[in-house]
Amino acid sequence: MMGVVRILLARLAQAGFVAVLVGTVGFALMHSLPGDPAFRIAAERYGPDMVDAAAAEAVRAELGLDGPVLPRLLRWLGRVITLNLGHSLVSGAPVLPELLDHLAHTAMLAAMALALALPLGLPLGVLAGLRPGGAVDRVVLLGAVLLRAVPPYALGLALMVVFALHLGWLPPAGFESPAAILLPALTLALGVAALGGRVARDAVMAVEASPFLRFARWKGLSEAAVVRRHGLRNASIPVVAVLGLQFAALLEGAVVVESLFSWPGLGHALVHAIFARDVPMVQGAALALGLGFVLLNALADALAALLDPRRARGTL
Amino acid sequence: MTAALLVEDLHVADAKGTPLLRGASLQARPGVPLTVLGETGSGKSLVLLAVLGALPPGLQAQGRVALAGTEMLVAPPQARRRLWGRTVSVLPQEPFLALDPTMRALSQVAETYRLVRGFPRPRAQAEAEARLRELGLEGTGTRFPFQLSGGMAQRLALAILRAADTPVLLADEPTKGLDAPRRDEAARRLRDEAERGRAVVTVTHDVAVARALGGDVLILREGAVVEHGPAAQVLASPSHAYSRALLAAEPSRWTRPARPPSPSGPPVMEAVALRKSLGGRPLLREVSLTLRPGELVAVLGSSGSGKTTLGDLLLGLMRTDGGEVRRLPGVAPWRFTKLWQDPPAAFVPHQRLRQGLDVLSRRHGIPFARFGSGMERLGLAPALLDRLPAEISGGELQRFALLRALSLDPVFLFADEPTSRLDPLTQATVAPMLREAARSKGAAVLLVTHDPDLADALADRVLRLHEGRLASAGCHPGGPLGL
């Protein structure tokens, strides 16, 4: 267990690093907005016709755009680290609640994608790994390469055309009906299934060829006992590691797919915020993505350490 | 006495009909260890797989293999498999790799009692603990294999086999990768198993194992039995020419050349008070060493003693924690070089040997013809140049590695267990080439090995690395150095 604690502490330090980095970039962005940032922000907020010096001064005071750089940066970072992310430059509403809402949508989408990807990819990968070079292996390889090669927006469009336009089974976009999550989730899931299946195939192949599996058979264990006691756990180690990373990557990969399907997740919010130069929102979304990445990596590491005693004891 | 295992006129051929085993016969009786001695490609592992009924698909077998009344060549797969763990069990090659890396030691023993012999859980646990105790593994039940030493892993594998307690026990190269003391320990434990009334069949390339086991010996060459009889007789006065060559290939029987006058000239390589820790463990505590041109110095040590690390520090492949390495000044860095333990790992797998030498010749301006004369000296046929590393034997590949190293006119050559992956007869031809290299090129050769006989047969000086310190080992002809 000490090993797991050590891993989690290291990830916590990373999370702090991510927060400082994102905060600093956010600060720099804020001050590199063209023109007088106070005027610029006031214009975004109240409309160009309503801006006057008084409104700009009010914004300047509110956002602390005055004074020497270093204390301003430290004040800014202090607010970021305490998750006081400020107000949207566009709507004036606090960033945090809005962010949490987007985050929930993204997490839901990623979880759904993973839930679809596992039953799609793993059984095929295991079958392919049991007979490397066989028919299943070759078909699965071809499918995996095609799915990984097609960019998500093209895959998403294709799914939209087939399932929403032609068949009319699923809504093409939006988030009003529960079924709306299926198409974006499937778009993400196919890529994850392709990768997960390949990793599972290699893991199964390696374990199947390993001296310890042969020894387990020679010990006289039944095939079911061999697979249950010696096969599954060892084969799952690389699969869990890769799927953990993939799940984290889903958060970011969602940027394109969320925009395509108008899914109100973090990626969607990030794109809108960038177009609107809404720096607090951009910063908040980037922070949420970065911290989410660290958190999921930590979970994947902890899970891997529980599966593989060598990892928990730092010998790998 | 009836044979627990009977093999009669066993022929095995691959899918193309090439014969791999040509009429092997043997029988194993309880209490009398049988050792099948042969080199790579002799078919000795096929005998073992045929006995198990685990020949790879695609091979065709003829003849008869009778294991406790079951005809293994005709029985259906399920019937053959039912004998595993009940009638026959196998001590695997490199037990460390054969143990489940994610399962604790005790569970790996207990599952045999519970799942193969059907004991209830508490009794299975108690029996498993008793087996661990018997083999001196008390208190290691909760450890994972990576927390065991190589010797402990081997004893854990034996504990599993004792749990199975099958009348027939097969051992597949049980001493692969072990140094001399641990090799002898493994052989002694196998003899113990035979003395417990089991029929023990051991497959090995190591004559010393056959000698330590006693019992019967069968010598295989290219799929055919060349000699068969009691170990004492076969090993003392072999009747077949091949058996004699195999026995003469043991380093302890090599003829030692006269020692040359003590080497002169400035030291090529000097290490002063080297220190190095790996993974928090001090490996080298204070090692000093001077190597002069033309001398071959052997460093002996058991596995994990730091002998490879020492060579790598001298070459600058690793950073020292303290101390100093002094090289002969004004010598190009590539003239300090290394011969690797595992020849295939030292070559680009998809590059034909000619291409590799070509690159070398262009990079260093060596006329390609020089390789030709070198190959002739090392006994390498020109046709080998157009093969891939995987298409020639380990001995040939190691000679190419030596050719490659010598073509750069080395002043210092670090040979890291250069023959440990080679068959005895191949070792007997390759190893003396190192000494030849030291003599003819005037290079200082540092030979690192775990085999005291090899060190003794080749080196001008033998040093022993023990607990991080280097000491003169002196000469103890005919005996291990008690590492």
JSON list of C-alpha atoms in Angstrom, two decimals, chain A residues 210-223 225-226 228-231 233-234 237 307-311 313 315, chain B residues 49 52 54 81 84-86 88 90 92 97-103 107-108 111-112 114-116 144 146-147 157 160-161:
[
{"chain": "A", "resi": 210, "resn": "SER", "atom": "CA", "xyz": [4.78, -16.82, -21.29]},
{"chain": "A", "resi": 211, "resn": "PRO", "atom": "CA", "xyz": [6.69, -19.54, -19.44]},
{"chain": "A", "resi": 212, "resn": "PHE", "atom": "CA", "xyz": [4.49, -19.06, -16.38]},
{"chain": "A", "resi": 213, "resn": "LEU", "atom": "CA", "xyz": [1.31, -19.90, -18.26]},
{"chain": "A", "resi": 214, "resn": "ARG", "atom": "CA", "xyz": [2.92, -23.02, -19.71]},
{"chain": "A", "resi": 215, "resn": "PHE", "atom": "CA", "xyz": [4.12, -23.98, -16.25]},
{"chain": "A", "resi": 216, "resn": "ALA", "atom": "CA", "xyz": [0.61, -23.43, -14.86]},
{"chain": "A", "resi": 217, "resn": "ARG", "atom": "CA", "xyz": [-0.71, -25.92, -17.45]},
{"chain": "A", "resi": 218, "resn": "TRP", "atom": "CA", "xyz": [2.06, -28.40, -16.69]},
{"chain": "A", "resi": 219, "resn": "LYS", "atom": "CA", "xyz": [1.21, -28.11, -13.01]},
{"chain": "A", "resi": 220, "resn": "GLY", "atom": "CA", "xyz": [-2.03, -29.87, -13.92]},
{"chain": "A", "resi": 221, "resn": "LEU", "atom": "CA", "xyz": [-4.45, -26.97, -13.48]},
{"chain": "A", "resi": 222, "resn": "SER", "atom": "CA", "xyz": [-7.58, -27.05, -15.63]},
{"chain": "A", "resi": 223, "resn": "GLU", "atom": "CA", "xyz": [-7.71, -24.54, -18.48]},
{"chain": "A", "resi": 225, "resn": "ALA", "atom": "CA", "xyz": [-8.12, -22.35, -13.52]},
{"chain": "A", "resi": 226, "resn": "VAL", "atom": "CA", "xyz": [-5.10, -21.42, -15.65]},
{"chain": "A", "resi": 228, "resn": "ARG", "atom": "CA", "xyz": [-8.66, -17.36, -14.02]},
{"chain": "A", "resi": 229, "resn": "ARG", "atom": "CA", "xyz": [-5.67, -17.61, -11.69]},
{"chain": "A", "resi": 230, "resn": "HIS", "atom": "CA", "xyz": [-2.72, -16.84, -13.93]},
{"chain": "A", "resi": 231, "resn": "GLY", "atom": "CA", "xyz": [-3.97, -15.44, -17.24]},
{"chain": "A", "resi": 233, "resn": "ARG", "atom": "CA", "xyz": [-4.63, -10.66, -14.02]},
{"chain": "A", "resi": 234, "resn": "ASN", "atom": "CA", "xyz": [-1.35, -10.65, -15.88]},
{"chain": "A", "resi": 237, "resn": "ILE", "atom": "CA", "xyz": [-2.02, -5.06, -16.45]},
{"chain": "A", "resi": 307, "resn": "LEU", "atom": "CA", "xyz": [-2.94, -5.44, -10.06]},
{"chain": "A", "resi": 308, "resn": "ASP", "atom": "CA", "xyz": [0.83, -5.66, -10.32]},
{"chain": "A", "resi": 309, "resn": "PRO", "atom": "CA", "xyz": [2.80, -6.03, -7.09]},
{"chain": "A", "resi": 310, "resn": "ARG", "atom": "CA", "xyz": [6.05, -5.20, -8.88]},
{"chain": "A", "resi": 311, "resn": "ARG", "atom": "CA", "xyz": [4.79, -1.74, -9.76]},
{"chain": "A", "resi": 313, "resn": "ARG", "atom": "CA", "xyz": [7.03, -1.75, -4.93]},
{"chain": "A", "resi": 315, "resn": "THR", "atom": "CA", "xyz": [10.69, -2.19, -9.21]},
{"chain": "B", "resi": 49, "resn": "LEU", "atom": "CA", "xyz": [8.04, -32.46, -25.05]},
{"chain": "B", "resi": 52, "resn": "LEU", "atom": "CA", "xyz": [4.80, -34.69, -21.95]},
{"chain": "B", "resi": 54, "resn": "ALA", "atom": "CA", "xyz": [3.23, -31.36, -25.74]},
{"chain": "B", "resi": 81, "resn": "ARG", "atom": "CA", "xyz": [-3.20, -33.33, -20.26]},
{"chain": "B", "resi": 84, "resn": "TRP", "atom": "CA", "xyz": [0.17, -33.34, -16.11]},
{"chain": "B", "resi": 85, "resn": "GLY", "atom": "CA", "xyz": [0.66, -32.63, -12.44]},
{"chain": "B", "resi": 86, "resn": "ARG", "atom": "CA", "xyz": [-0.59, -36.12, -11.59]},
{"chain": "B", "resi": 88, "resn": "VAL", "atom": "CA", "xyz": [4.39, -36.21, -14.71]},
{"chain": "B", "resi": 90, "resn": "VAL", "atom": "CA", "xyz": [8.26, -30.43, -15.15]},
{"chain": "B", "resi": 92, "resn": "PRO", "atom": "CA", "xyz": [11.00, -25.44, -15.99]},
{"chain": "B", "resi": 97, "resn": "LEU", "atom": "CA", "xyz": [10.20, -16.77, -15.43]},
{"chain": "B", "resi": 98, "resn": "ALA", "atom": "CA", "xyz": [7.95, -19.76, -14.89]},
{"chain": "B", "resi": 99, "resn": "LEU", "atom": "CA", "xyz": [6.48, -18.44, -11.64]},
{"chain": "B", "resi": 100, "resn": "ASP", "atom": "CA", "xyz": [3.44, -16.19, -11.87]},
{"chain": "B", "resi": 101, "resn": "PRO", "atom": "CA", "xyz": [4.87, -12.69, -11.26]},
{"chain": "B", "resi": 102, "resn": "THR", "atom": "CA", "xyz": [1.67, -11.47, -9.61]},
{"chain": "B", "resi": 103, "resn": "MET", "atom": "CA", "xyz": [0.99, -14.37, -7.23]},
{"chain": "B", "resi": 107, "resn": "SER", "atom": "CA", "xyz": [-0.49, -19.59, -3.23]},
{"chain": "B", "resi": 108, "resn": "GLN", "atom": "CA", "xyz": [1.57, -20.93, -6.10]},
{"chain": "B", "resi": 111, "resn": "GLU", "atom": "CA", "xyz": [-3.02, -24.24, -5.66]},
{"chain": "B", "resi": 112, "resn": "THR", "atom": "CA", "xyz": [-1.48, -27.57, -6.64]},
{"chain": "B", "resi": 114, "resn": "ARG", "atom": "CA", "xyz": [-6.22, -27.47, -3.78]},
{"chain": "B", "resi": 115, "resn": "LEU", "atom": "CA", "xyz": [-6.91, -27.62, -7.51]},
{"chain": "B", "resi": 116, "resn": "VAL", "atom": "CA", "xyz": [-4.89, -30.61, -8.68]},
{"chain": "B", "resi": 144, "resn": "PHE", "atom": "CA", "xyz": [6.15, -12.37, -4.85]},
{"chain": "B", "resi": 146, "resn": "PHE", "atom": "CA", "xyz": [10.49, -10.80, -7.92]},
{"chain": "B", "resi": 147, "resn": "GLN", "atom": "CA", "xyz": [11.27, -10.59, -4.21]},
{"chain": "B", "resi": 157, "resn": "ALA", "atom": "CA", "xyz": [9.51, -24.28, -8.28]},
{"chain": "B", "resi": 160, "resn": "ILE", "atom": "CA", "xyz": [5.50, -26.82, -6.35]},
{"chain": "B", "resi": 161, "resn": "LEU", "atom": "CA", "xyz": [6.75, -30.06, -7.91]}
]
